[in-house]
Amino acid sequence: MADYSREIASCIEKFFIEDDWKYKFDAEKGMFTLGVNLKCKLGDTQMRVRVGTDYFYTLAYVKMNASEDVRHEAAEFITRANYGLKNGNFEMDFNDGELRYKSYNNCDGILPSEAIIRDSLVIPALMIDRYGDGLISVLFGMQSPKDAIEAIENN
């Protein structure tokens, strides 16, 4: 069984229940899983909320991996997207091309408020939604990373 804060997990679960979110909780891992619908061409994102002893983080996954031949372009895209972000960041696993957005919350000595929990869920989903179509255009060679980011950030 994973070592995690039952109190932090309880706060997150309370938020899900009160806000009527559909989720699953794995008590062995201290992890919530859920899906969120998006407006971009990706359609949705699968999310995981992992609870630690004094923190929790949210991962929102892109439905497709970057193929090996476009991983450098994908890395440039997420580096450009990450520049200036205040809460969270995009990540890519160079081994398999997995793409995701991560948001981390330090809870040392405190329990997370409803606002912190909401932001930890909404921001990753919004970022996948905002950048998803541009990422797709880069993964399929329709735009350069620079052009895709400029189109997103100037829109």
Coordinates of C-alpha atoms in Angstrom, one line a residue:
M1 CA 0.0 0.0 0.0
A2 CA 1.3 3.5 -0.9
D3 CA 2.2 5.9 1.8
Y4 CA -0.1 8.9 1.3
S5 CA -2.0 11.4 3.4
R6 CA -5.5 10.2 4.0
E7 CA -6.5 13.7 5.0
I8 CA -5.4 15.2 1.6
A9 CA -7.1 12.4 -0.2
S10 CA -10.3 13.1 1.8
C11 CA -10.2 16.8 0.9
I12 CA -9.9 15.9 -2.8
E13 CA -12.7 13.3 -2.6
K14 CA -15.0 15.7 -0.8
F15 CA -14.4 18.2 -3.7
F16 CA -15.3 15.6 -6.3
I17 CA -18.4 14.6 -4.4
E18 CA -19.7 18.1 -3.8
D19 CA -18.9 19.3 -7.3
D20 CA -20.4 16.1 -8.9
W21 CA -17.3 14.9 -10.7
K22 CA -17.1 11.2 -11.8
Y23 CA -13.9 9.6 -10.6
K24 CA -12.4 6.4 -9.3
F25 CA -10.1 6.1 -6.3
D26 CA -7.4 3.5 -5.8
A27 CA -6.8 3.3 -2.0
E28 CA -3.8 1.0 -2.6
K29 CA -2.0 3.7 -4.7
G30 CA -3.5 6.9 -3.2
M31 CA -4.6 7.8 -6.8
F32 CA -7.8 9.3 -8.3
T33 CA -8.5 8.7 -12.0
L34 CA -11.1 10.6 -14.1
G35 CA -11.8 11.8 -17.6
V36 CA -12.5 15.4 -18.7
N37 CA -14.1 16.4 -22.0
L38 CA -12.3 19.0 -24.1
K39 CA -13.3 21.4 -26.9
C40 CA -10.1 20.7 -29.0
K41 CA -9.7 17.9 -31.5
L42 CA -8.3 15.6 -28.8
G43 CA -11.8 15.3 -27.5
D44 CA -10.9 14.4 -23.9
T45 CA -8.1 13.9 -21.5
Q46 CA -7.5 11.2 -18.9
M47 CA -6.4 12.6 -15.6
R48 CA -4.7 11.1 -12.5
V49 CA -4.4 12.8 -9.2
R50 CA -1.7 11.2 -7.1
V51 CA -1.6 11.9 -3.3
G52 CA 1.7 11.8 -1.4
T53 CA 2.4 12.3 2.2
D54 CA 2.5 16.1 2.1
Y55 CA 1.6 16.9 -1.5
F56 CA -0.6 16.0 -4.5
Y57 CA -0.1 16.4 -8.2
T58 CA -2.3 16.1 -11.2
L59 CA -1.4 14.6 -14.5
A60 CA -3.5 15.2 -17.6
Y61 CA -2.6 12.9 -20.5
V62 CA -2.6 13.6 -24.3
K63 CA -4.4 10.7 -26.0
M64 CA -1.6 10.2 -28.5
N65 CA 2.2 9.8 -28.1
A66 CA 4.7 11.6 -30.2
S67 CA 6.2 9.1 -32.7
E68 CA 10.0 8.8 -32.6
D69 CA 10.4 10.9 -35.8
V70 CA 8.7 14.0 -34.4
R71 CA 9.8 13.9 -30.7
H72 CA 12.3 16.7 -31.2
E73 CA 9.5 18.9 -32.7
A74 CA 7.2 17.9 -29.9
A75 CA 9.9 18.8 -27.3
E76 CA 10.3 22.2 -29.0
F77 CA 6.5 22.7 -29.0
I78 CA 6.2 21.9 -25.2
T79 CA 9.3 24.0 -24.4
R80 CA 7.8 27.0 -26.2
A81 CA 4.4 26.3 -24.5
N82 CA 6.0 26.0 -21.0
Y83 CA 7.8 29.4 -21.3
G84 CA 6.1 31.8 -18.8
L85 CA 3.6 29.3 -17.4
K86 CA 2.8 30.0 -13.8
N87 CA 1.1 26.8 -12.7
G88 CA 2.3 23.5 -14.1
N89 CA 4.1 22.4 -17.2
F90 CA 4.0 20.1 -20.2
E91 CA 6.2 17.0 -20.1
M92 CA 7.2 14.4 -22.7
D93 CA 8.8 11.0 -22.1
F94 CA 11.5 10.7 -24.8
N95 CA 11.4 6.9 -24.4
D96 CA 7.9 6.4 -25.7
G97 CA 6.6 9.9 -26.6
E98 CA 4.0 10.1 -23.9
L99 CA 2.8 13.7 -23.5
R100 CA 1.1 15.2 -20.4
Y101 CA 0.5 18.3 -18.3
K102 CA 1.5 18.3 -14.7
S103 CA 0.4 20.5 -11.8
Y104 CA 2.0 20.1 -8.3
N105 CA 0.7 21.2 -5.0
N106 CA 2.7 21.3 -1.8
C107 CA 0.5 20.7 1.3
D108 CA 3.3 20.6 3.9
G109 CA 1.5 21.6 7.2
I110 CA -1.8 22.4 5.5
L111 CA -4.8 20.8 3.8
P112 CA -5.6 22.0 0.3
S113 CA -8.5 24.4 -0.1
E114 CA -11.4 23.9 -2.5
A115 CA -9.7 26.6 -4.8
I116 CA -6.4 24.8 -4.8
I117 CA -8.0 21.5 -5.6
R118 CA -10.2 23.1 -8.4
D119 CA -7.1 24.8 -10.0
S120 CA -5.1 21.6 -9.8
L121 CA -7.8 19.9 -11.9
V122 CA -9.0 22.7 -14.2
I123 CA -5.7 24.2 -15.2
P124 CA -4.2 20.9 -16.6
A125 CA -7.4 20.2 -18.5
L126 CA -7.5 23.8 -19.9
M127 CA -3.9 23.7 -20.9
I128 CA -4.4 20.4 -22.9
D129 CA -7.5 22.0 -24.4
R130 CA -5.7 25.3 -25.3
Y131 CA -2.6 23.7 -26.8
G132 CA -4.1 20.4 -28.1
D133 CA -4.9 21.4 -31.6
G134 CA -1.5 23.0 -32.1
L135 CA 0.2 19.9 -30.7
I136 CA -1.7 17.7 -33.1
S137 CA -0.6 20.0 -36.0
V138 CA 3.0 19.5 -35.0
L139 CA 2.8 15.8 -34.4
F140 CA 1.3 15.4 -37.9
G141 CA 3.8 17.7 -39.6
M142 CA 1.3 20.4 -40.5
Q143 CA 3.0 23.2 -38.6
S144 CA 6.4 24.0 -37.1
P145 CA 6.4 24.2 -33.3
K146 CA 7.1 27.9 -33.5
D147 CA 4.2 28.6 -35.9
A148 CA 1.8 26.5 -33.9
I149 CA 2.7 28.3 -30.6
E150 CA 2.4 31.7 -32.2
A151 CA -1.0 30.8 -33.6
I152 CA -2.2 29.7 -30.2
E153 CA -0.8 32.6 -28.2
N154 CA -1.9 35.2 -30.7
N155 CA -5.5 33.9 -30.8

